[in-house]
Amino acid sequence: MARRKALSTFLRRKKAFLLLCIFPLCLSSCKPKLEKAFQEEQSIQRLSSITVEEDIQNSTKSFAKDLAIPSDTSAQIQDMDAEYFLLVEEDGKEGDRAISFNHPYDRTYPASITKLMTALVCVSSVENLDQEFVVSGSSVIKEAGSSTAFLQVGESLSIRNLLYGMLLPSGNDAAVAVAEATAGSVSAFVDRMNEKALELGCLSSHFTNPHGLPDDNHYTSPYDIYLILKECMKYDSLREILATKEIQVQYKDKNGIPKSQVWKATNLYSTGEKELPDGLEILAAKTGTTKKAGYCLALSVDKASTAIPYYSIVMKGTNKENLYENMTNLLDKIS
């Protein structure tokens, strides 16, 4: 708690300075190729306020204390061909440790991995997740291929159930409803997303919507996803939702008549179509797929023999099979 208060004070005092730092990065995001927007070394130094060492990770007493901070572009990349990935071991005593990674700070498109930040902003802002919200016309998304929770205008759901609809079937309609229920409008909610990114130290991220549909100015990095997912896991409500494989939700249609839907998780480990390495259990999972983003998956897993949690992120897989092959190979590196 003291650390969060200190960070809040730091942000208030240094807000103008940080905005000046971030503004040039926002301008550079207009370029189609995001991967070389800045150097990894520069990110490490800004995160930790220390000189980069040769070791693949550093411990620091800055606001990044206890976080894994990879200080190279890649490490332990055997059996991996994904362009972007990161595997982190969480250690509450010594600080998190980056085990394997490739271009962890490079910007890439997140697709529906975005919804982790959407969920985080919601639960950190809304005190009562069981309050009802009526779906508005803004949730009608006509973009071809847009994932949906099949919500209709005028239907009334709890915010908790909207989170399930956003995180399990990855409904873009539910993501818009979550944003409006939290902040009153999508634009106001997006502002909160970027404020939260700044608060967490997500220096490679900028958000323009709550769902992750393509936008050249909407991007993140494997490292920032690790920061966001780690923060999500501090909330019991999100831990429960992100670990759920299937749920039947009850709500009301526009005429107040009860109805229900069954929503299932989209990651193939939870559906049983792919097998996790022995001894691991999924604590949280979120998929994401668009043409620009490729196939993406972020996991929090637990090693049963040690009860140590890990964060595993693979971005820009070439297809679904390639994504899960890379993720399985990455999880195999957990010793």
Coordinates of C-alpha atoms in Angstrom, one line a residue:
M1 CA 0.0 0.0 0.0
A2 CA 2.8 2.4 0.9
R3 CA 4.5 1.6 -2.4
R4 CA 1.3 2.4 -4.4
K5 CA 0.9 5.7 -2.4
A6 CA 4.5 6.6 -3.2
L7 CA 3.9 5.9 -6.9
S8 CA 0.7 8.0 -6.9
T9 CA 2.7 10.9 -5.4
F10 CA 5.4 10.5 -7.9
L11 CA 3.0 10.5 -10.7
R12 CA 1.3 13.7 -9.5
R13 CA 4.6 15.6 -9.2
K14 CA 6.1 14.3 -12.4
K15 CA 3.0 14.2 -14.6
A16 CA 4.1 17.0 -16.9
F17 CA 7.6 15.5 -17.3
L18 CA 6.2 12.1 -18.1
L19 CA 3.8 13.4 -20.6
L20 CA 6.7 15.1 -22.4
C21 CA 8.6 11.8 -22.4
I22 CA 5.6 9.9 -23.8
F23 CA 4.4 12.4 -26.4
P24 CA 7.2 11.7 -28.9
L25 CA 6.4 7.9 -28.5
C26 CA 2.8 8.5 -29.3
L27 CA 3.8 10.4 -32.4
S28 CA 6.0 7.6 -33.5
S29 CA 3.1 5.2 -33.2
C30 CA 1.7 6.5 -36.4
K31 CA 4.3 4.6 -38.3
P32 CA 3.1 1.2 -39.6
K33 CA 6.2 -0.7 -38.2
L34 CA 6.2 -0.5 -34.4
E35 CA 8.9 -2.9 -33.5
K36 CA 11.9 -0.5 -33.6
A37 CA 10.3 2.5 -32.1
F38 CA 12.9 2.6 -29.3
Q39 CA 15.8 0.6 -27.8
E40 CA 15.4 -2.0 -25.1
E41 CA 18.2 -0.5 -23.1
Q42 CA 16.4 2.8 -23.0
S43 CA 13.3 1.1 -21.6
I44 CA 15.2 -0.7 -18.9
Q45 CA 17.0 2.4 -17.8
R46 CA 13.7 4.4 -17.6
L47 CA 12.0 1.6 -15.7
S48 CA 14.6 1.0 -13.1
S49 CA 16.7 4.2 -13.0
I50 CA 19.9 2.1 -12.9
T51 CA 22.7 1.3 -15.3
V52 CA 22.1 -1.8 -17.3
E53 CA 24.2 -4.7 -16.3
E54 CA 25.3 -7.7 -18.4
D55 CA 23.2 -10.1 -16.4
I56 CA 19.8 -10.9 -18.1
Q57 CA 17.9 -9.4 -15.2
N58 CA 18.3 -6.7 -12.5
S59 CA 16.9 -6.0 -9.1
T60 CA 16.2 -2.4 -8.3
K61 CA 14.9 -0.3 -5.5
S62 CA 13.0 2.0 -7.8
F63 CA 9.3 1.8 -8.4
A64 CA 10.1 -1.3 -10.5
K65 CA 11.3 -3.1 -7.3
D66 CA 10.4 -6.8 -7.3
L67 CA 9.6 -6.9 -11.0
A68 CA 11.6 -8.9 -13.6
I69 CA 13.6 -6.6 -15.8
P70 CA 15.2 -8.3 -18.8
S71 CA 18.4 -6.4 -19.8
D72 CA 18.9 -7.9 -23.2
T73 CA 16.8 -8.5 -26.3
S74 CA 16.6 -12.3 -25.9
A75 CA 17.6 -15.2 -23.6
Q76 CA 16.9 -19.0 -23.5
I77 CA 15.2 -18.9 -27.0
Q78 CA 15.8 -22.6 -27.9
D79 CA 12.8 -24.3 -29.5
M80 CA 11.1 -20.9 -29.9
D81 CA 10.3 -19.2 -33.3
A82 CA 7.7 -16.7 -32.1
E83 CA 8.7 -13.1 -32.7
Y84 CA 7.8 -11.9 -29.2
F85 CA 7.6 -13.8 -26.0
L86 CA 8.3 -13.6 -22.3
L87 CA 8.4 -16.1 -19.4
V88 CA 8.7 -14.8 -15.8
E89 CA 8.9 -16.6 -12.5
E90 CA 7.2 -14.7 -9.7
D91 CA 9.2 -14.6 -6.4
G92 CA 7.8 -12.6 -3.6
K93 CA 11.1 -12.7 -1.7
E94 CA 13.8 -12.0 -4.2
G95 CA 11.9 -10.3 -7.0
D96 CA 10.5 -11.7 -10.2
R97 CA 12.9 -13.5 -12.6
A98 CA 12.8 -13.4 -16.4
I99 CA 13.6 -16.9 -17.6
S100 CA 13.1 -16.7 -21.3
F101 CA 12.3 -13.8 -23.7
N102 CA 12.6 -12.3 -27.1
H103 CA 12.1 -8.6 -27.7
P104 CA 10.1 -8.2 -24.5
Y105 CA 9.9 -4.4 -24.8
D106 CA 9.1 -4.1 -28.5
R107 CA 5.7 -2.7 -29.4
T108 CA 3.3 -5.1 -31.1
Y109 CA -0.5 -5.2 -31.5
P110 CA -2.3 -7.0 -28.7
A111 CA -5.7 -7.8 -30.2
S112 CA -8.0 -9.1 -27.4
I113 CA -5.2 -9.3 -24.9
T114 CA -6.2 -5.6 -24.5
K115 CA -9.1 -6.9 -22.4
L116 CA -6.8 -7.6 -19.5
M117 CA -6.3 -3.9 -19.1
T118 CA -10.0 -3.3 -19.6
A119 CA -10.8 -5.7 -16.8
L120 CA -8.1 -4.2 -14.6
V121 CA -9.4 -0.6 -15.0
C122 CA -12.9 -1.8 -14.3
V123 CA -12.3 -3.8 -11.1
S124 CA -10.0 -1.1 -9.8
S125 CA -12.7 1.5 -10.3
V126 CA -16.0 -0.2 -9.6
E127 CA -16.8 -1.0 -6.0
N128 CA -19.9 -3.2 -6.7
L129 CA -19.5 -5.6 -9.6
D130 CA -23.0 -6.9 -9.1
Q131 CA -24.7 -3.7 -10.1
E132 CA -26.8 -3.9 -13.3
F133 CA -25.9 -2.2 -16.6
V134 CA -28.1 -1.9 -19.6
V135 CA -26.3 -2.6 -22.9
S136 CA -26.3 0.5 -25.2
G137 CA -26.1 0.8 -29.0
S138 CA -22.4 1.4 -28.7
S139 CA -21.9 -2.3 -28.2
V140 CA -23.1 -3.1 -31.7
I141 CA -19.9 -3.7 -33.6
K142 CA -20.3 -4.6 -37.2
E143 CA -16.6 -5.2 -38.1
A144 CA -16.2 -8.5 -39.9
G145 CA -14.8 -11.2 -37.7
S146 CA -15.4 -9.3 -34.4
S147 CA -15.7 -11.7 -31.5
T148 CA -18.9 -11.4 -29.6
A149 CA -20.8 -12.3 -26.4
F150 CA -24.0 -12.0 -28.4
L151 CA -25.4 -9.2 -26.3
Q152 CA -28.4 -7.2 -27.5
V153 CA -29.2 -3.5 -27.0
G154 CA -31.4 -3.1 -23.9
E155 CA -30.4 -6.2 -22.1
S156 CA -29.5 -5.9 -18.4
L157 CA -26.5 -7.6 -17.0
S158 CA -24.3 -7.3 -13.9
I159 CA -20.9 -5.8 -14.5
R160 CA -19.5 -9.1 -13.2
N161 CA -21.3 -11.0 -15.9
L162 CA -20.1 -8.4 -18.5
L163 CA -16.6 -9.2 -17.4
Y164 CA -17.2 -12.9 -18.0
G165 CA -18.7 -12.1 -21.4
M166 CA -15.6 -10.0 -22.3
L167 CA -12.9 -12.4 -20.9
L168 CA -14.3 -15.9 -21.8
P169 CA -15.8 -15.7 -25.3
S170 CA -13.8 -12.4 -25.7
G171 CA -16.9 -10.4 -26.6
N172 CA -16.1 -7.0 -28.0
D173 CA -19.7 -6.0 -27.4
A174 CA -19.1 -6.8 -23.7
A175 CA -15.9 -4.9 -23.6
V176 CA -17.7 -1.7 -24.8
A177 CA -20.4 -2.3 -22.1
V178 CA -17.7 -2.7 -19.4
A179 CA -16.1 0.5 -20.5
E180 CA -19.4 2.4 -20.4
A181 CA -20.5 0.9 -17.1
T182 CA -17.1 1.9 -15.6
A183 CA -16.5 5.4 -16.9
G184 CA -19.7 6.5 -18.6
S185 CA -18.2 6.5 -22.1
V186 CA -15.6 4.6 -24.1
S187 CA -13.5 7.7 -24.6
A188 CA -13.4 8.4 -20.8
F189 CA -12.6 4.8 -20.2
V190 CA -9.7 4.8 -22.7
D191 CA -8.2 7.7 -20.9
R192 CA -8.3 5.6 -17.7
M193 CA -6.6 2.8 -19.5
N194 CA -3.7 5.0 -20.5
E195 CA -3.5 6.4 -17.0
K196 CA -3.3 2.9 -15.6
A197 CA -0.6 2.0 -18.1
L198 CA 1.5 4.9 -16.9
E199 CA 0.9 4.0 -13.3
L200 CA 2.1 0.4 -13.9
G201 CA 5.1 1.5 -15.9
C202 CA 3.9 0.2 -19.2
L203 CA 6.2 2.3 -21.3
S204 CA 5.5 0.5 -24.6
S205 CA 1.7 0.8 -24.4
H206 CA -1.0 3.0 -25.8
F207 CA -4.7 2.2 -26.0
T208 CA -7.4 3.6 -28.2
N209 CA -10.3 1.2 -27.4
P210 CA -11.3 -1.4 -24.7
H211 CA -11.4 -4.4 -27.0
G212 CA -8.3 -4.5 -29.2
L213 CA -9.7 -4.2 -32.6
P214 CA -7.0 -2.9 -35.0
D215 CA -5.8 0.6 -34.7
D216 CA -2.2 1.8 -35.5
N217 CA -2.1 3.8 -32.3
H218 CA -3.2 0.8 -30.1
Y219 CA -0.2 -1.3 -29.0
T220 CA 1.7 -2.9 -26.1
S221 CA 4.6 -5.3 -25.5
P222 CA 5.1 -8.7 -23.9
Y223 CA 6.7 -7.0 -20.9
D224 CA 3.8 -4.6 -20.4
I225 CA 1.3 -7.5 -20.7
Y226 CA 3.3 -9.2 -17.9
L227 CA 2.9 -6.0 -15.8
I228 CA -0.9 -5.8 -16.5
L229 CA -1.6 -9.5 -15.9
K230 CA 0.5 -9.5 -12.6
E231 CA -1.7 -6.6 -11.4
C232 CA -4.9 -8.4 -12.5
M233 CA -3.9 -11.3 -10.3
K234 CA -4.1 -9.1 -7.2
Y235 CA -7.9 -9.0 -7.5
D236 CA -9.9 -12.0 -6.4
S237 CA -12.7 -11.2 -8.8
L238 CA -10.4 -11.3 -11.8
R239 CA -8.5 -14.4 -10.6
E240 CA -11.9 -16.2 -10.5
I241 CA -13.0 -15.0 -13.9
L242 CA -9.7 -15.6 -15.7
A243 CA -9.5 -19.1 -14.4
T244 CA -13.0 -20.1 -15.4
K245 CA -13.4 -22.5 -18.3
E246 CA -17.1 -22.3 -18.7
I247 CA -20.0 -20.5 -17.1
Q248 CA -23.8 -20.1 -17.5
V249 CA -24.9 -16.6 -16.9
Q250 CA -28.4 -15.3 -16.1
Y251 CA -29.7 -11.9 -17.1
K252 CA -32.7 -10.0 -18.5
D253 CA -33.6 -9.1 -22.1
K254 CA -34.8 -5.6 -23.0
N255 CA -38.3 -6.6 -21.9
G256 CA -37.2 -7.8 -18.5
I257 CA -37.6 -11.4 -19.4
P258 CA -34.9 -13.8 -17.9
K259 CA -32.5 -15.4 -20.4
S260 CA -29.2 -17.2 -20.1
Q261 CA -26.1 -18.0 -22.1
V262 CA -23.2 -20.4 -21.7
W263 CA -19.8 -18.8 -22.3
K264 CA -16.6 -20.8 -22.7
A265 CA -12.9 -19.9 -22.5
T266 CA -11.2 -19.5 -25.9
N267 CA -7.7 -20.8 -25.0
L268 CA -7.1 -24.4 -26.1
Y269 CA -5.5 -25.5 -22.8
S270 CA -8.8 -24.8 -21.0
T271 CA -10.9 -26.5 -23.7
G272 CA -8.7 -29.6 -23.6
E273 CA -7.6 -29.3 -27.2
K274 CA -4.0 -28.7 -26.1
E275 CA -2.2 -30.3 -23.2
L276 CA -0.3 -28.3 -20.6
P277 CA 3.2 -29.5 -19.6
D278 CA 3.0 -31.9 -16.6
G279 CA 2.7 -30.2 -13.2
L280 CA 1.3 -26.9 -14.3
E281 CA -2.2 -25.4 -13.7
I282 CA -3.7 -22.4 -15.4
L283 CA -4.5 -19.6 -13.0
A284 CA -5.5 -17.1 -15.7
A285 CA -5.6 -17.0 -19.5
K286 CA -6.5 -14.5 -22.3
T287 CA -6.2 -15.0 -26.0
G288 CA -6.1 -12.4 -28.8
T289 CA -6.2 -12.7 -32.6
T290 CA -6.3 -10.2 -35.5
K291 CA -4.6 -10.1 -38.8
K292 CA -2.1 -7.4 -37.6
A293 CA -1.6 -8.9 -34.1
G294 CA -1.3 -12.5 -35.2
Y295 CA -2.1 -15.2 -32.7
C296 CA -1.5 -14.1 -29.0
L297 CA -1.8 -15.8 -25.6
A298 CA -1.1 -14.6 -22.1
L299 CA -1.1 -17.0 -19.2
S300 CA -0.5 -17.1 -15.5
V301 CA 0.3 -20.7 -14.4
D302 CA 1.1 -22.4 -11.2
K303 CA 3.7 -25.1 -10.7
A304 CA 2.1 -27.6 -8.4
S305 CA 5.2 -28.9 -6.7
T306 CA 6.4 -25.5 -5.6
A307 CA 3.2 -23.3 -5.7
I308 CA 5.3 -20.7 -7.6
P309 CA 3.3 -18.7 -10.2
Y310 CA 4.7 -17.9 -13.7
Y311 CA 3.6 -15.4 -16.4
S312 CA 4.0 -16.6 -19.9
I313 CA 3.2 -14.5 -23.0
V314 CA 3.5 -15.3 -26.7
M315 CA 2.6 -12.7 -29.3
K316 CA 2.3 -12.7 -33.1
G317 CA 2.1 -16.4 -33.7
T318 CA 1.7 -17.2 -37.4
N319 CA -1.3 -19.4 -36.8
K320 CA -3.1 -21.2 -33.9
E321 CA -0.9 -24.3 -34.1
N322 CA 2.3 -22.1 -34.1
L323 CA 1.0 -20.2 -31.1
Y324 CA 0.4 -23.2 -28.9
E325 CA 3.6 -24.9 -30.0
N326 CA 5.6 -21.9 -28.9
M327 CA 3.6 -21.5 -25.7
T328 CA 4.1 -25.2 -24.8
N329 CA 7.8 -25.0 -25.5
L330 CA 8.0 -21.8 -23.4
L331 CA 6.2 -23.5 -20.5
D332 CA 8.6 -26.5 -20.8
K333 CA 11.4 -24.2 -19.7
I334 CA 9.9 -24.0 -16.2
S335 CA 12.3 -26.3 -14.2

